[in-house]
Short mmCIF file of C-alpha atoms in Angstrom, two decimals:
data_model
loop_
_atom_site.label_atom_id
_atom_site.label_comp_id
_atom_site.label_asym_id
_atom_site.label_seq_id
_atom_site.Cartn_x
_atom_site.Cartn_y
_atom_site.Cartn_z
CA MET N 1 -3.73 -28.14 -33.67
CA GLY N 2 -4.15 -24.74 -32.20
CA ARG N 3 -0.91 -22.47 -31.62
CA GLY N 4 -0.66 -22.66 -27.91
CA ASP N 5 -2.49 -19.14 -27.68
CA GLY N 6 -6.07 -20.22 -27.79
CA THR N 7 -6.35 -19.94 -31.34
CA GLY N 8 -8.82 -22.63 -33.15
CA ARG N 9 -10.27 -23.61 -29.58
CA VAL N 10 -12.80 -26.38 -29.87
CA VAL N 11 -15.10 -27.55 -26.93
CA SER N 12 -17.84 -29.91 -26.44
CA PRO N 13 -21.48 -29.09 -25.81
CA ASP N 14 -23.15 -30.17 -22.66
CA ASP N 15 -24.93 -33.03 -24.02
CA ALA N 16 -21.75 -34.36 -25.86
CA ASP N 17 -21.70 -38.45 -26.38
CA ASP N 18 -18.95 -39.86 -24.12
CA THR N 19 -19.75 -43.42 -25.20
CA GLY N 20 -16.49 -45.69 -24.78
CA THR N 21 -14.46 -43.34 -23.17
CA ARG N 22 -12.65 -43.67 -19.78
CA ILE N 23 -9.49 -41.70 -19.99
CA LEU N 24 -9.19 -38.12 -18.88
CA HIS N 25 -6.11 -35.75 -19.51
CA VAL N 26 -6.13 -32.91 -17.58
CA ASP N 27 -3.88 -29.98 -18.12
CA MET N 28 -3.69 -26.67 -16.12
CA ASP N 29 -3.79 -23.68 -18.38
CA ALA N 30 -0.76 -21.42 -18.34
CA PHE N 31 -0.08 -22.91 -14.94
CA TYR N 32 2.76 -20.58 -13.41
CA ALA N 33 1.35 -17.44 -15.06
CA SER N 34 -1.92 -18.27 -13.73
CA VAL N 35 -0.74 -18.77 -10.21
CA GLU N 36 1.01 -15.49 -10.43
CA VAL N 37 -2.51 -13.93 -11.36
CA LEU N 38 -4.30 -15.49 -8.59
CA ASP N 39 -1.90 -14.29 -5.97
CA HIS N 40 -1.82 -11.07 -8.07
CA PRO N 41 -5.16 -10.05 -9.34
CA HIS N 42 -4.12 -6.84 -10.82
CA LEU N 43 -1.96 -8.87 -13.52
CA ALA N 44 -5.37 -10.42 -14.81
CA GLY N 45 -5.89 -9.67 -18.57
CA LYS N 46 -2.37 -8.66 -19.12
CA PRO N 47 0.45 -10.05 -21.08
CA LEU N 48 2.28 -11.63 -18.37
CA ILE N 49 5.82 -13.55 -18.43
CA VAL N 50 7.12 -15.69 -15.72
CA GLY N 51 11.04 -16.01 -15.98
CA GLY N 52 14.17 -14.40 -15.28
CA VAL N 53 14.25 -10.87 -15.11
CA GLU N 54 17.74 -9.84 -16.31
CA GLY N 55 20.66 -11.41 -18.41
CA ARG N 56 19.79 -14.52 -20.01
CA GLY N 57 16.59 -15.48 -18.19
CA VAL N 58 14.28 -17.68 -20.11
CA VAL N 59 10.43 -18.09 -20.43
CA ALA N 60 9.03 -20.58 -17.66
CA SER N 61 5.37 -19.73 -18.77
CA ALA N 62 3.42 -17.26 -20.41
CA SER N 63 -0.06 -15.88 -20.08
CA TYR N 64 -2.44 -16.39 -22.94
CA GLU N 65 -2.44 -12.67 -23.65
CA ALA N 66 1.39 -12.82 -24.20
CA ARG N 67 1.44 -16.09 -26.07
CA ARG N 68 -0.85 -14.26 -28.91
CA TYR N 69 2.40 -12.22 -29.58
CA GLY N 70 4.39 -15.29 -30.19
CA VAL N 71 5.83 -15.84 -26.71
CA ARG N 72 6.42 -19.41 -25.79
CA SER N 73 7.97 -21.37 -22.95
CA ALA N 74 11.88 -21.93 -23.09
CA MET N 75 12.36 -18.61 -25.13
CA SER N 76 14.59 -16.11 -24.04
CA VAL N 77 13.07 -13.42 -22.06
CA GLN N 78 15.00 -10.81 -24.11
CA VAL N 79 13.40 -12.19 -27.32
CA ALA N 80 9.92 -12.43 -25.59
CA LEU N 81 10.17 -8.74 -24.57
CA ARG N 82 10.97 -7.96 -28.33
CA LEU N 83 7.96 -9.88 -29.41
CA CYS N 84 5.66 -8.41 -26.74
CA PRO N 85 7.37 -5.17 -25.45
CA THR N 86 4.29 -4.30 -23.07
CA ALA N 87 4.69 -7.70 -21.17
CA ILE N 88 5.11 -7.90 -17.46
CA VAL N 89 7.98 -10.21 -16.32
CA VAL N 90 7.79 -11.85 -12.58
CA VAL N 91 10.17 -13.94 -11.36
CA PRO N 92 9.13 -17.59 -10.60
CA HIS N 93 7.79 -18.66 -7.30
CA PHE N 94 8.53 -22.51 -7.63
CA GLU N 95 7.43 -23.31 -3.96
CA ARG N 96 3.94 -21.84 -4.50
CA TYR N 97 3.46 -23.76 -7.90
CA ALA N 98 4.48 -27.05 -6.15
CA SER N 99 1.88 -26.41 -3.31
CA LEU N 100 -0.71 -25.89 -5.81
CA SER N 101 0.04 -28.77 -7.75
CA ARG N 102 -0.09 -30.93 -4.87
CA GLN N 103 -3.47 -29.60 -3.97
CA VAL N 104 -4.79 -30.15 -7.64
CA MET N 105 -3.16 -33.79 -7.44
CA ASP N 106 -5.21 -34.34 -4.26
CA ILE N 107 -8.35 -33.36 -6.16
CA PHE N 108 -7.71 -35.76 -8.99
CA HIS N 109 -6.91 -38.85 -6.50
CA SER N 110 -10.18 -37.88 -4.63
CA VAL N 111 -12.07 -39.04 -8.02
CA THR N 112 -9.99 -42.06 -8.83
CA PRO N 113 -6.87 -43.74 -7.56
CA LEU N 114 -5.68 -44.11 -11.08
CA VAL N 115 -3.96 -40.88 -11.63
CA GLU N 116 -0.58 -40.86 -13.70
CA PRO N 117 1.24 -37.34 -13.10
CA LEU N 118 3.20 -36.26 -16.32
CA SER N 119 4.48 -33.04 -14.68
CA ILE N 120 3.71 -30.45 -12.01
CA ASP N 121 0.45 -29.29 -14.12
CA GLU N 122 -0.85 -32.49 -15.83
CA ALA N 123 -2.02 -35.80 -15.42
CA PHE N 124 -3.74 -38.60 -16.92
CA LEU N 125 -7.05 -40.00 -15.11
CA ASP N 126 -8.71 -43.38 -15.77
CA VAL N 127 -12.06 -43.17 -14.43
CA SER N 128 -13.42 -46.52 -15.74
CA GLY N 129 -13.69 -47.63 -12.12
CA ALA N 130 -15.40 -44.21 -10.81
CA ARG N 131 -18.55 -44.39 -12.88
CA ARG N 132 -20.79 -45.81 -10.34
CA LEU N 133 -19.86 -43.32 -7.70
CA TRP N 134 -19.38 -40.30 -9.82
CA GLY N 135 -21.12 -40.84 -13.38
CA SER N 136 -19.99 -40.90 -16.70
CA PRO N 137 -16.39 -39.77 -17.92
CA GLY N 138 -18.02 -36.42 -19.41
CA LYS N 139 -19.73 -35.78 -16.23
CA ILE N 140 -16.61 -36.51 -14.04
CA ALA N 141 -14.83 -34.14 -16.36
CA ARG N 142 -17.29 -31.29 -15.81
CA GLU N 143 -17.42 -31.74 -12.27
CA LEU N 144 -13.70 -32.13 -11.75
CA ARG N 145 -13.08 -28.71 -13.76
CA ALA N 146 -15.51 -27.08 -11.18
CA ARG N 147 -13.85 -28.30 -8.54
CA VAL N 148 -10.60 -27.23 -9.28
CA ARG N 149 -11.65 -23.70 -10.08
CA ALA N 150 -13.75 -23.51 -6.76
CA GLU N 151 -11.11 -25.12 -4.42
CA THR N 152 -7.75 -23.39 -6.18
CA GLY N 153 -8.98 -20.47 -7.96
CA LEU N 154 -7.14 -22.12 -11.24
CA VAL N 155 -8.79 -23.24 -14.56
CA CYS N 156 -7.84 -26.48 -16.27
CA SER N 157 -8.68 -28.06 -19.49
CA ILE N 158 -9.55 -31.66 -20.08
CA GLY N 159 -9.80 -34.12 -22.91
CA VAL N 160 -11.94 -37.19 -22.45
CA ALA N 161 -11.45 -40.21 -24.81
CA PRO N 162 -11.05 -43.94 -25.03
CA THR N 163 -7.29 -43.68 -25.09
CA LYS N 164 -4.36 -41.48 -23.64
CA HIS N 165 -3.19 -40.53 -27.01
CA VAL N 166 -6.65 -39.04 -28.03
CA ALA N 167 -7.21 -37.55 -24.53
CA LYS N 168 -4.13 -35.65 -24.67
CA ILE N 169 -4.74 -34.14 -28.22
CA ALA N 170 -8.33 -33.33 -27.19
CA SER N 171 -7.23 -31.41 -24.09
CA THR N 172 -4.70 -29.32 -26.20
CA LEU N 173 -7.44 -28.42 -28.57
CA SER N 174 -9.78 -27.14 -26.04
CA LYS N 175 -7.53 -24.75 -24.27
CA PRO N 176 -7.83 -22.57 -22.55
CA ASP N 177 -10.51 -23.53 -20.09
CA GLY N 178 -12.18 -26.13 -21.93
CA LEU N 179 -13.58 -29.51 -22.15
CA LEU N 180 -13.44 -31.69 -25.48
CA ILE N 181 -15.13 -35.21 -25.58
CA VAL N 182 -14.29 -37.74 -28.31
CA SER N 183 -16.30 -40.79 -28.06
CA ALA N 184 -15.27 -43.93 -29.45
CA GLY N 185 -17.58 -43.83 -32.58
CA ASP N 186 -15.97 -40.38 -33.26
CA THR N 187 -12.40 -41.09 -32.79
CA ALA N 188 -11.79 -42.15 -36.35
CA ALA N 189 -12.91 -39.14 -37.91
CA PHE N 190 -11.48 -36.64 -35.09
CA LEU N 191 -8.17 -38.00 -35.72
CA ALA N 192 -8.58 -38.02 -39.63
CA ALA N 193 -8.62 -34.10 -39.69
CA ARG N 194 -5.66 -33.78 -37.56
CA PRO N 195 -2.07 -32.69 -38.83
CA VAL N 196 0.57 -35.15 -38.74
CA GLY N 197 2.30 -33.25 -36.16
CA ALA N 198 -0.60 -34.05 -33.35
CA LEU N 199 0.38 -37.71 -33.40
CA TRP N 200 2.66 -38.59 -30.37
CA GLY N 201 6.10 -39.08 -31.47
CA VAL N 202 5.96 -36.86 -34.74
CA GLY N 203 8.33 -34.23 -34.30
CA PRO N 204 9.31 -31.32 -36.59
CA LYS N 205 11.81 -33.15 -38.42
CA ALA N 206 9.42 -36.22 -38.85
CA ALA N 207 6.41 -34.01 -39.85
CA GLU N 208 8.61 -32.16 -42.30
CA ALA N 209 9.78 -35.86 -43.81
CA LEU N 210 5.88 -36.64 -44.10
CA GLU N 211 4.72 -33.33 -45.63
CA GLY N 212 7.64 -33.26 -48.20
CA ARG N 213 6.02 -36.89 -49.20
CA GLY N 214 2.35 -35.03 -49.50
CA ILE N 215 1.40 -36.45 -45.98
CA ARG N 216 0.09 -33.56 -44.10
CA THR N 217 -2.93 -34.89 -42.22
CA VAL N 218 -3.71 -38.24 -40.11
CA ALA N 219 -5.99 -39.45 -43.07
CA ASP N 220 -3.00 -38.99 -45.19
CA ILE N 221 -1.10 -41.53 -43.21
CA LEU N 222 -3.66 -44.03 -43.28
CA ALA N 223 -3.90 -43.81 -46.95
CA ALA N 224 -0.30 -43.89 -47.49
CA PRO N 225 1.44 -47.02 -48.64
CA PRO N 226 3.21 -48.53 -45.83
CA SER N 227 6.64 -48.40 -47.82
CA VAL N 228 6.22 -44.55 -48.03
CA LEU N 229 6.00 -44.43 -44.15
CA GLU N 230 8.78 -46.48 -43.81
CA ARG N 231 11.23 -44.51 -45.96
CA ALA N 232 10.36 -41.30 -44.14
CA LEU N 233 10.26 -42.54 -40.56
CA GLY N 234 11.92 -45.88 -40.66
CA ALA N 235 10.08 -49.24 -40.01
CA ALA N 236 9.45 -49.37 -36.20
CA THR N 237 8.50 -45.60 -35.91
CA SER N 238 6.19 -45.66 -38.99
CA GLN N 239 4.34 -48.83 -37.51
CA ARG N 240 3.83 -47.16 -34.21
CA ILE N 241 2.47 -44.01 -36.04
CA ARG N 242 0.09 -45.94 -38.12
CA GLN N 243 -1.55 -47.60 -35.17
CA LEU N 244 -1.82 -44.16 -33.60
CA ALA N 245 -3.33 -42.51 -36.39
CA GLN N 246 -5.95 -45.78 -36.49
CA GLY N 247 -6.85 -44.60 -32.91
CA HIS N 248 -4.95 -47.63 -31.34
CA ASP N 249 -3.09 -46.73 -27.85
CA PRO N 250 -2.65 -49.91 -25.68
CA ARG N 251 -1.03 -47.61 -22.74
CA ALA N 252 -2.59 -47.85 -19.61
CA VAL N 253 -2.40 -45.16 -16.63
CA GLU N 254 0.77 -45.65 -14.78
CA VAL N 255 0.10 -45.25 -11.11
CA GLU N 256 3.59 -45.97 -10.20
CA ARG N 257 5.52 -43.77 -12.51
CA VAL N 258 9.32 -44.28 -12.53
CA GLU N 259 11.29 -41.28 -12.68
CA LYS N 260 13.71 -41.70 -15.70
CA SER N 261 16.36 -38.87 -14.45
CA ILE N 262 16.93 -36.19 -12.04
CA GLY N 263 18.95 -33.22 -12.93
CA HIS N 264 20.00 -29.43 -12.60
CA GLU N 265 21.43 -26.95 -14.93
CA GLU N 266 22.38 -23.13 -14.52
CA THR N 267 22.72 -20.43 -17.55
CA PHE N 268 25.40 -18.00 -16.49
CA LEU N 269 24.44 -14.06 -16.70
CA GLU N 270 27.99 -13.81 -18.41
CA ASP N 271 30.14 -16.43 -20.20
CA VAL N 272 32.33 -18.12 -18.04
CA ALA N 273 35.80 -19.20 -19.25
CA ASP N 274 37.35 -20.04 -15.85
CA ALA N 275 37.72 -23.78 -15.45
CA ALA N 276 37.78 -23.47 -11.71
CA VAL N 277 34.40 -21.55 -11.57
CA LEU N 278 32.92 -24.33 -13.75
CA ARG N 279 34.15 -27.45 -11.64
CA SER N 280 32.71 -25.44 -8.62
CA GLU N 281 29.13 -24.98 -10.21
CA LEU N 282 29.59 -28.60 -11.17
CA ARG N 283 30.06 -29.56 -7.35
CA ARG N 284 27.23 -27.41 -6.42
CA LEU N 285 24.85 -29.03 -9.16
CA ALA N 286 25.92 -32.44 -8.04
CA ASP N 287 24.87 -31.80 -4.62
CA ARG N 288 21.45 -30.70 -5.73
CA VAL N 289 21.15 -33.87 -7.63
CA ALA N 290 22.25 -36.04 -4.93
CA ALA N 291 19.63 -34.47 -2.46
CA ARG N 292 17.14 -35.12 -4.72
CA LEU N 293 18.11 -38.66 -5.28
CA ARG N 294 18.04 -39.27 -1.45
CA ASP N 295 14.78 -37.33 -0.97
CA GLY N 296 13.15 -39.62 -3.64
CA GLY N 297 14.91 -42.84 -2.50
CA TRP N 298 16.88 -43.29 -5.85
CA GLU N 299 20.35 -44.05 -6.76
CA ALA N 300 22.08 -43.31 -9.88
CA GLY N 301 23.75 -45.63 -12.22
CA THR N 302 25.01 -43.22 -14.48
CA VAL N 303 26.26 -39.50 -14.41
CA ALA N 304 25.82 -37.11 -17.30
CA LEU N 305 27.37 -33.87 -17.98
CA LYS N 306 25.72 -31.18 -20.19
CA LEU N 307 27.71 -27.99 -21.54
CA ARG N 308 26.87 -25.46 -23.78
CA TYR N 309 29.47 -22.86 -25.15
CA ALA N 310 28.79 -19.31 -26.20
CA ASP N 311 28.19 -20.16 -29.59
CA PHE N 312 25.19 -22.42 -28.41
CA THR N 313 27.37 -25.44 -29.41
CA THR N 314 26.08 -28.08 -26.64
CA LEU N 315 27.95 -31.08 -25.64
CA SER N 316 26.88 -34.08 -23.55
CA ARG N 317 28.90 -36.78 -21.71
CA ALA N 318 27.78 -39.68 -19.62
CA SER N 319 29.73 -42.16 -17.60
CA THR N 320 28.48 -45.62 -15.95
CA LEU N 321 29.19 -46.04 -12.32
CA PRO N 322 30.78 -49.10 -10.73
CA GLU N 323 27.94 -49.07 -8.10
CA PRO N 324 24.92 -46.90 -8.08
CA THR N 325 25.07 -43.94 -5.70
CA ASP N 326 23.26 -41.01 -4.06
CA VAL N 327 26.26 -39.29 -2.94
CA GLY N 328 27.08 -35.85 -3.63
CA GLN N 329 30.84 -36.31 -3.69
CA ARG N 330 30.88 -39.20 -5.89
CA ILE N 331 28.35 -37.54 -8.62
CA GLY N 332 30.55 -34.37 -8.58
CA ASP N 333 33.64 -36.44 -8.73
CA VAL N 334 32.34 -38.10 -12.13
CA ALA N 335 30.95 -34.89 -13.46
CA ILE N 336 34.23 -33.01 -12.92
CA GLY N 337 36.11 -35.88 -14.42
CA LEU N 338 34.00 -35.70 -17.62
CA PHE N 339 34.52 -32.04 -17.69
CA ALA N 340 38.26 -32.57 -17.72
CA HIS N 341 38.19 -34.51 -20.87
CA LEU N 342 36.45 -31.56 -22.93
CA GLU N 343 38.37 -28.90 -24.37
CA LEU N 344 37.51 -25.46 -23.04
CA SER N 345 37.77 -23.79 -26.53
CA GLN N 346 35.46 -20.91 -25.63
CA PRO N 347 33.48 -19.78 -22.74
CA VAL N 348 30.61 -21.50 -21.52
CA ARG N 349 27.24 -20.46 -21.54
CA LEU N 350 25.31 -23.31 -19.70
CA ILE N 351 26.42 -26.16 -17.63
CA GLY N 352 24.36 -28.87 -15.98
CA VAL N 353 24.62 -32.50 -14.17
CA ARG N 354 22.12 -35.29 -14.56
CA ALA N 355 21.76 -38.58 -12.65
CA GLU N 356 20.20 -41.34 -15.09
CA LYS N 357 19.52 -45.13 -14.96
CA LEU N 358 17.94 -44.77 -11.71
CA ARG N 359 17.04 -47.45 -9.37
CA PRO N 360 15.65 -47.82 -5.68
CA SER N 361 18.08 -47.19 -2.89
CA GLY N 362 19.55 -50.34 -1.21
CA GLY N 363 18.76 -52.46 -4.30
CA GLY N 364 21.88 -54.12 -4.61
CA MET N 365 23.85 -56.31 -2.43
CA ALA N 366 25.55 -54.53 0.89
CA PRO N 367 29.44 -54.20 0.39
CA LEU N 368 31.76 -55.50 2.93
CA TRP N 369 33.18 -51.74 3.46
CA ASP N 370 31.87 -48.62 2.24
CA ASP N 371 34.30 -46.25 0.79
CA ASP N 372 31.82 -43.62 0.83
CA ALA N 373 30.69 -44.00 4.40
CA ASP N 374 32.27 -40.80 5.62
CA TRP N 375 30.68 -38.88 2.69
CA LYS N 376 27.08 -40.40 3.61
CA ARG N 377 27.39 -39.03 6.97
CA ILE N 378 28.38 -35.55 5.57
CA ASP N 379 25.17 -36.06 3.20
CA ALA N 380 23.13 -36.94 6.11
CA ALA N 381 24.25 -34.00 8.16
CA LEU N 382 23.58 -31.47 5.24
CA ASP N 383 20.02 -33.05 4.45
CA GLY N 384 19.26 -32.41 8.10
CA ALA N 385 20.45 -28.88 8.01
CA ARG N 386 18.58 -28.15 4.88
CA GLU N 387 15.33 -29.34 6.04
CA ARG N 388 15.65 -27.29 9.19
CA PHE N 389 17.03 -23.96 7.77
CA GLY N 390 16.05 -24.22 3.79
CA GLY N 391 17.72 -25.53 0.80
CA GLY N 392 19.66 -22.44 0.22
CA ALA N 393 21.05 -22.07 3.72
CA VAL N 394 23.85 -24.72 3.64
CA THR N 395 26.66 -25.37 0.96
CA ARG N 396 30.00 -26.68 0.37
CA ALA N 397 32.59 -24.04 1.44
CA SER N 398 34.43 -25.05 -1.80
CA VAL N 399 31.56 -23.58 -3.98
CA ILE N 400 31.18 -20.26 -2.30
CA GLY N 401 34.63 -18.64 -3.49
CA PRO N 402 34.97 -19.24 -7.16
CA ARG N 403 31.32 -19.35 -8.19
CA ARG N 404 29.92 -16.57 -10.04
CA ASP N 405 26.28 -15.35 -10.25
CA VAL N 406 24.00 -17.48 -12.30
CA ASN N 407 20.81 -16.85 -14.18
CA THR N 408 18.18 -15.35 -11.55
CA LEU N 409 15.61 -18.03 -12.67
CA PRO N 410 16.12 -20.89 -10.28
CA THR N 411 16.61 -24.44 -11.54
CA SER N 412 13.22 -26.01 -10.94
CA PRO N 413 12.77 -29.72 -10.08
CA ARG N 414 12.30 -31.49 -13.33
CA LEU N 415 9.31 -33.98 -12.86
CA PRO N 416 8.73 -36.79 -15.28
CA GLY N 417 7.70 -35.51 -18.91
CA ILE N 418 8.71 -32.28 -20.35
CA PRO N 419 7.94 -29.75 -17.99
CA ARG N 420 5.77 -27.44 -19.92
CA ASP N 421 2.37 -25.49 -19.41
#
């Protein structure tokens, strides 16, 4: 696989064979950074970092010019600037990114109804039913890339293959601004040459365990005795990895994708040792999570707390609710209750709240009385005010006083799949 900076880029010729293919994986290239260049053309060709501009800001996206210095998403901006001192840092504009994402997804849906968004900047498309209207998968991919560029000014990379797994590998290899087609007949040879880390589900630790046994490529996986793989990865994982190595991936494109969790977290500019400040921040984050639950028509069955100390030790705690909820007060109460059971042994660097085990709102039996009725009326009023005046215009009085400044990089909505670009 490439290093994420365009090194080792592989693309298909115009007459590439697309026999047996039906899945497209479309990935926008350095999405946030590309949008900033689109809006500010003088940034084109320069090493660009999108992220927090002070304190403990993190890299949300980086242009390929910056990536060649080793800059990566989720890296501290301070570290990124040490790697690339000439980089230009700009603050993110998430509303602008979301607007362009919707435009791109609309283009995808105009080609096929079978679209599975993975995050704000990538999606799987099943074009098996669109052949009669638009042509072969390879032709569809070429025209889709042209449309995205013409209608948005942005570029994307596309992998075309018989399965989702192979299409995803192909799009990664073709970045930036590329198209790679892997026909059914070429799939085995294509996979055999890939490193083990290219397979879905093989993270750094699993790759290290395999490489320690001399298994470095997909071809090595196929040649290895099953018992060796089981000792390295366990029975279930080794069986799945072997199937992927053989090109088998039965997963279909999921049009109705269920969000697994909704969360918000903040990194403080300065470590915080004041429990009152941390409780206030938990209340604010819980309200944001609850608002997103209501917007999406979800209720949470579990509330989780994340806390990172100054020494980067990270703790997670979760509590299952008696009844699912989308009420900010209830979510905040649970998060603060979880926090109360943690020892504040050192200052806190990061804190977060997450709603898990989601279900559609109103899915259970209506209670004879509702203990949260008053809080729900308040949430409804707050939702109306936010819709009218903006998300930051209304907040609890209790979070204004003790809350300290946090990282200038806003908490972005977390979409299904690991936000990344």
